[in-house]
Amino acid sequence: AQKVTQAQTEISVVEKEDVTLDCVYETRDTTYYLFWYKQPPSGELVFLIRRNSFDEQNEISGRYSWNFQKSTSSFNFTITASQVVDSAVYFCALKQENYGQNFVFGPGTRLSVLP
Amino acid sequence: NAGVMQNPRHLVRRRGQEARLRCSPMKGHSHVYWYRQLPEEGLKFMVYLQKENIIDESGMPKERFSAEFPKEGPSILRIQQVVRGDSAAYFCASSSTGQGLEKLFFGSGTQLSVL
């Protein structure tokens, strides 16, 4: 079975605080891909990052960083020095190599960054 | 360099009517995915299509829903005899190959409201 869990339904932080969004996944495959998407209030989904299961190196992109740990099946997302424009719903997603072609999305975490 | 185009942006239907949602993938993309997002919920996979073929429709309700991606023209998600429970945002996404490393490019969605 494939499943993505985002335990945090909603998070509120004050601008400039750091915030971490959790993502835990389940898969039987050894080859799989993990994604984060951002859905701002305007509604469209914006791609943020893609990782494959063989690359556990953490990644940093500006204020964004991702911590991939296969041992705990987690792919957490941290925003450093959050800004109001970061307010959005963030989705973690899983795509398995050998189980269909669909991407499985988590339920999303709504992040509100207050000024 | 248009992205994934969905129309209409908003669609209002009365119970029992038909809803037709259109999706034009990004130029050069031949793989289309449809997802449904219910209020306060994540994205649920519905169907994955390539040109003229349905590859995976495991997320599609068995009745009233159909999808196509003809050789020419946009992909169409069709909902017959709509009911209130069909009210949701329907997102289309496309990719160039459908292979693991591919990321999805999403459209802005169609918000379907059933009165």
PDB file of N, CA, C and O in Angstrom, chain A residues 75-107:
ATOM      1  N   PHE A  75      10.021  12.803   5.060  1.00  0.00           N
ATOM      2  CA  PHE A  75      10.545  13.784   4.102  1.00  0.00           C
ATOM      3  C   PHE A  75      10.028  15.141   4.551  1.00  0.00           C
ATOM      4  O   PHE A  75       9.066  15.672   4.005  1.00  0.00           O
ATOM      5  N   ASN A  76      10.685  15.706   5.546  1.00  0.00           N
ATOM      6  CA  ASN A  76      10.200  16.931   6.165  1.00  0.00           C
ATOM      7  C   ASN A  76      10.721  18.181   5.476  1.00  0.00           C
ATOM      8  O   ASN A  76      11.816  18.190   4.901  1.00  0.00           O
ATOM      9  N   PHE A  77       9.945  19.225   5.584  1.00  0.00           N
ATOM     10  CA  PHE A  77      10.183  20.470   4.858  1.00  0.00           C
ATOM     11  C   PHE A  77      10.275  21.611   5.869  1.00  0.00           C
ATOM     12  O   PHE A  77       9.359  21.791   6.663  1.00  0.00           O
ATOM     13  N   THR A  78      11.361  22.340   5.824  1.00  0.00           N
ATOM     14  CA  THR A  78      11.553  23.452   6.757  1.00  0.00           C
ATOM     15  C   THR A  78      11.665  24.763   6.000  1.00  0.00           C
ATOM     16  O   THR A  78      12.394  24.863   5.007  1.00  0.00           O
ATOM     17  N   ILE A  79      10.911  25.740   6.484  1.00  0.00           N
ATOM     18  CA  ILE A  79      11.014  27.100   5.967  1.00  0.00           C
ATOM     19  C   ILE A  79      11.707  27.933   7.036  1.00  0.00           C
ATOM     20  O   ILE A  79      11.221  28.000   8.186  1.00  0.00           O
ATOM     21  N   THR A  80      12.788  28.536   6.682  1.00  0.00           N
ATOM     22  CA  THR A  80      13.547  29.374   7.606  1.00  0.00           C
ATOM     23  C   THR A  80      13.127  30.821   7.439  1.00  0.00           C
ATOM     24  O   THR A  80      12.881  31.267   6.303  1.00  0.00           O
ATOM     25  N   ALA A  81      13.018  31.516   8.539  1.00  0.00           N
ATOM     26  CA  ALA A  81      12.641  32.946   8.489  1.00  0.00           C
ATOM     27  C   ALA A  81      11.394  33.141   7.629  1.00  0.00           C
ATOM     28  O   ALA A  81      11.428  33.817   6.597  1.00  0.00           O
ATOM     29  N   SER A  82      10.309  32.527   8.066  1.00  0.00           N
ATOM     30  CA  SER A  82       9.088  32.518   7.269  1.00  0.00           C
ATOM     31  C   SER A  82       8.603  33.932   6.948  1.00  0.00           C
ATOM     32  O   SER A  82       8.867  34.889   7.700  1.00  0.00           O
ATOM     33  N   GLN A  83       7.901  34.028   5.828  1.00  0.00           N
ATOM     34  CA  GLN A  83       7.333  35.293   5.377  1.00  0.00           C
ATOM     35  C   GLN A  83       5.839  35.097   5.118  1.00  0.00           C
ATOM     36  O   GLN A  83       5.379  33.980   4.895  1.00  0.00           O
ATOM     37  N   VAL A  84       5.127  36.198   5.096  1.00  0.00           N
ATOM     38  CA  VAL A  84       3.674  36.139   4.881  1.00  0.00           C
ATOM     39  C   VAL A  84       3.354  35.435   3.559  1.00  0.00           C
ATOM     40  O   VAL A  84       2.383  34.689   3.458  1.00  0.00           O
ATOM     41  N   VAL A  85       4.195  35.626   2.563  1.00  0.00           N
ATOM     42  CA  VAL A  85       3.951  35.015   1.245  1.00  0.00           C
ATOM     43  C   VAL A  85       4.086  33.489   1.278  1.00  0.00           C
ATOM     44  O   VAL A  85       3.718  32.804   0.315  1.00  0.00           O
ATOM     45  N   ASP A  86       4.626  32.973   2.359  1.00  0.00           N
ATOM     46  CA  ASP A  86       4.711  31.518   2.499  1.00  0.00           C
ATOM     47  C   ASP A  86       3.377  30.901   2.906  1.00  0.00           C
ATOM     48  O   ASP A  86       3.224  29.673   2.897  1.00  0.00           O
ATOM     49  N   SER A  87       2.427  31.722   3.264  1.00  0.00           N
ATOM     50  CA  SER A  87       1.121  31.210   3.662  1.00  0.00           C
ATOM     51  C   SER A  87       0.481  30.462   2.500  1.00  0.00           C
ATOM     52  O   SER A  87       0.285  31.021   1.419  1.00  0.00           O
ATOM     53  N   ALA A  88       0.176  29.208   2.728  1.00  0.00           N
ATOM     54  CA  ALA A  88      -0.338  28.348   1.659  1.00  0.00           C
ATOM     55  C   ALA A  88      -0.646  26.990   2.268  1.00  0.00           C
ATOM     56  O   ALA A  88      -0.382  26.737   3.443  1.00  0.00           O
ATOM     57  N   VAL A  89      -1.203  26.125   1.440  1.00  0.00           N
ATOM     58  CA  VAL A  89      -1.319  24.721   1.819  1.00  0.00           C
ATOM     59  C   VAL A  89      -0.174  23.981   1.134  1.00  0.00           C
ATOM     60  O   VAL A  89       0.060  24.166  -0.064  1.00  0.00           O
ATOM     61  N   TYR A  90       0.523  23.164   1.889  1.00  0.00           N
ATOM     62  CA  TYR A  90       1.669  22.433   1.361  1.00  0.00           C
ATOM     63  C   TYR A  90       1.345  20.950   1.328  1.00  0.00           C
ATOM     64  O   TYR A  90       0.903  20.373   2.324  1.00  0.00           O
ATOM     65  N   PHE A  91       1.576  20.350   0.171  1.00  0.00           N
ATOM     66  CA  PHE A  91       1.291  18.939  -0.018  1.00  0.00           C
ATOM     67  C   PHE A  91       2.574  18.153  -0.249  1.00  0.00           C
ATOM     68  O   PHE A  91       3.425  18.556  -1.045  1.00  0.00           O
ATOM     69  N   CYS A  92       2.669  17.049   0.435  1.00  0.00           N
ATOM     70  CA  CYS A  92       3.732  16.085   0.199  1.00  0.00           C
ATOM     71  C   CYS A  92       3.143  14.977  -0.680  1.00  0.00           C
ATOM     72  O   CYS A  92       1.959  14.633  -0.527  1.00  0.00           O
ATOM     73  N   ALA A  93       3.913  14.452  -1.612  1.00  0.00           N
ATOM     74  CA  ALA A  93       3.387  13.435  -2.523  1.00  0.00           C
ATOM     75  C   ALA A  93       4.411  12.338  -2.774  1.00  0.00           C
ATOM     76  O   ALA A  93       5.620  12.565  -2.675  1.00  0.00           O
ATOM     77  N   LEU A  94       3.907  11.168  -3.098  1.00  0.00           N
ATOM     78  CA  LEU A  94       4.730   9.981  -3.332  1.00  0.00           C
ATOM     79  C   LEU A  94       4.366   9.377  -4.677  1.00  0.00           C
ATOM     80  O   LEU A  94       3.177   9.258  -5.003  1.00  0.00           O
ATOM     81  N   LYS A  95       5.374   9.014  -5.431  1.00  0.00           N
ATOM     82  CA  LYS A  95       5.118   8.272  -6.665  1.00  0.00           C
ATOM     83  C   LYS A  95       5.975   7.028  -6.633  1.00  0.00           C
ATOM     84  O   LYS A  95       7.189   7.127  -6.527  1.00  0.00           O
ATOM     85  N   GLN A  96       5.332   5.875  -6.691  1.00  0.00           N
ATOM     86  CA  GLN A  96       6.066   4.618  -6.674  1.00  0.00           C
ATOM     87  C   GLN A  96       6.471   4.233  -8.082  1.00  0.00           C
ATOM     88  O   GLN A  96       5.779   4.541  -9.045  1.00  0.00           O
ATOM     89  N   GLU A  97       7.584   3.524  -8.173  1.00  0.00           N
ATOM     90  CA  GLU A  97       8.070   3.124  -9.484  1.00  0.00           C
ATOM     91  C   GLU A  97       7.197   2.022 -10.067  1.00  0.00           C
ATOM     92  O   GLU A  97       6.951   1.974 -11.260  1.00  0.00           O
ATOM     93  N   ASN A  98       6.763   1.103  -9.222  1.00  0.00           N
ATOM     94  CA  ASN A  98       6.137  -0.105  -9.727  1.00  0.00           C
ATOM     95  C   ASN A  98       4.679  -0.260  -9.343  1.00  0.00           C
ATOM     96  O   ASN A  98       4.146  -1.349  -9.320  1.00  0.00           O
ATOM     97  N   TYR A  99       4.048   0.809  -9.022  1.00  0.00           N
ATOM     98  CA  TYR A  99       2.633   0.684  -8.650  1.00  0.00           C
ATOM     99  C   TYR A  99       1.843   1.771  -9.339  1.00  0.00           C
ATOM    100  O   TYR A  99       1.641   2.865  -8.816  1.00  0.00           O
ATOM    101  N   GLY A 100       1.386   1.462 -10.518  1.00  0.00           N
ATOM    102  CA  GLY A 100       0.589   2.431 -11.242  1.00  0.00           C
ATOM    103  C   GLY A 100       1.376   3.677 -11.570  1.00  0.00           C
ATOM    104  O   GLY A 100       2.587   3.747 -11.398  1.00  0.00           O
ATOM    105  N   GLN A 101       0.675   4.642 -12.008  1.00  0.00           N
ATOM    106  CA  GLN A 101       1.335   5.866 -12.438  1.00  0.00           C
ATOM    107  C   GLN A 101       0.872   7.071 -11.647  1.00  0.00           C
ATOM    108  O   GLN A 101       1.259   8.170 -11.938  1.00  0.00           O
ATOM    109  N   ASN A 102       0.016   6.824 -10.681  1.00  0.00           N
ATOM    110  CA  ASN A 102      -0.511   8.013 -10.031  1.00  0.00           C
ATOM    111  C   ASN A 102       0.369   8.471  -8.881  1.00  0.00           C
ATOM    112  O   ASN A 102       1.093   7.693  -8.268  1.00  0.00           O
ATOM    113  N   PHE A 103       0.311   9.752  -8.648  1.00  0.00           N
ATOM    114  CA  PHE A 103       0.977  10.365  -7.516  1.00  0.00           C
ATOM    115  C   PHE A 103      -0.012  10.321  -6.351  1.00  0.00           C
ATOM    116  O   PHE A 103      -1.175  10.678  -6.514  1.00  0.00           O
ATOM    117  N   VAL A 104       0.447   9.916  -5.193  1.00  0.00           N
ATOM    118  CA  VAL A 104      -0.395   9.903  -4.001  1.00  0.00           C
ATOM    119  C   VAL A 104      -0.038  11.114  -3.160  1.00  0.00           C
ATOM    120  O   VAL A 104       1.124  11.289  -2.775  1.00  0.00           O
ATOM    121  N   PHE A 105      -1.022  11.924  -2.871  1.00  0.00           N
ATOM    122  CA  PHE A 105      -0.795  13.143  -2.111  1.00  0.00           C
ATOM    123  C   PHE A 105      -1.226  12.964  -0.658  1.00  0.00           C
ATOM    124  O   PHE A 105      -2.181  12.249  -0.361  1.00  0.00           O
ATOM    125  N   GLY A 106      -0.525  13.635   0.217  1.00  0.00           N
ATOM    126  CA  GLY A 106      -0.966  13.732   1.596  1.00  0.00           C
ATOM    127  C   GLY A 106      -2.120  14.712   1.695  1.00  0.00           C
ATOM    128  O   GLY A 106      -2.457  15.393   0.720  1.00  0.00           O
ATOM    129  N   PRO A 107      -2.731  14.818   2.863  1.00  0.00           N
ATOM    130  CA  PRO A 107      -3.898  15.692   3.028  1.00  0.00           C
ATOM    131  C   PRO A 107      -3.550  17.171   3.064  1.00  0.00           C
ATOM    132  O   PRO A 107      -4.439  18.018   2.982  1.00  0.00           O
TER     133      PRO A 107
END
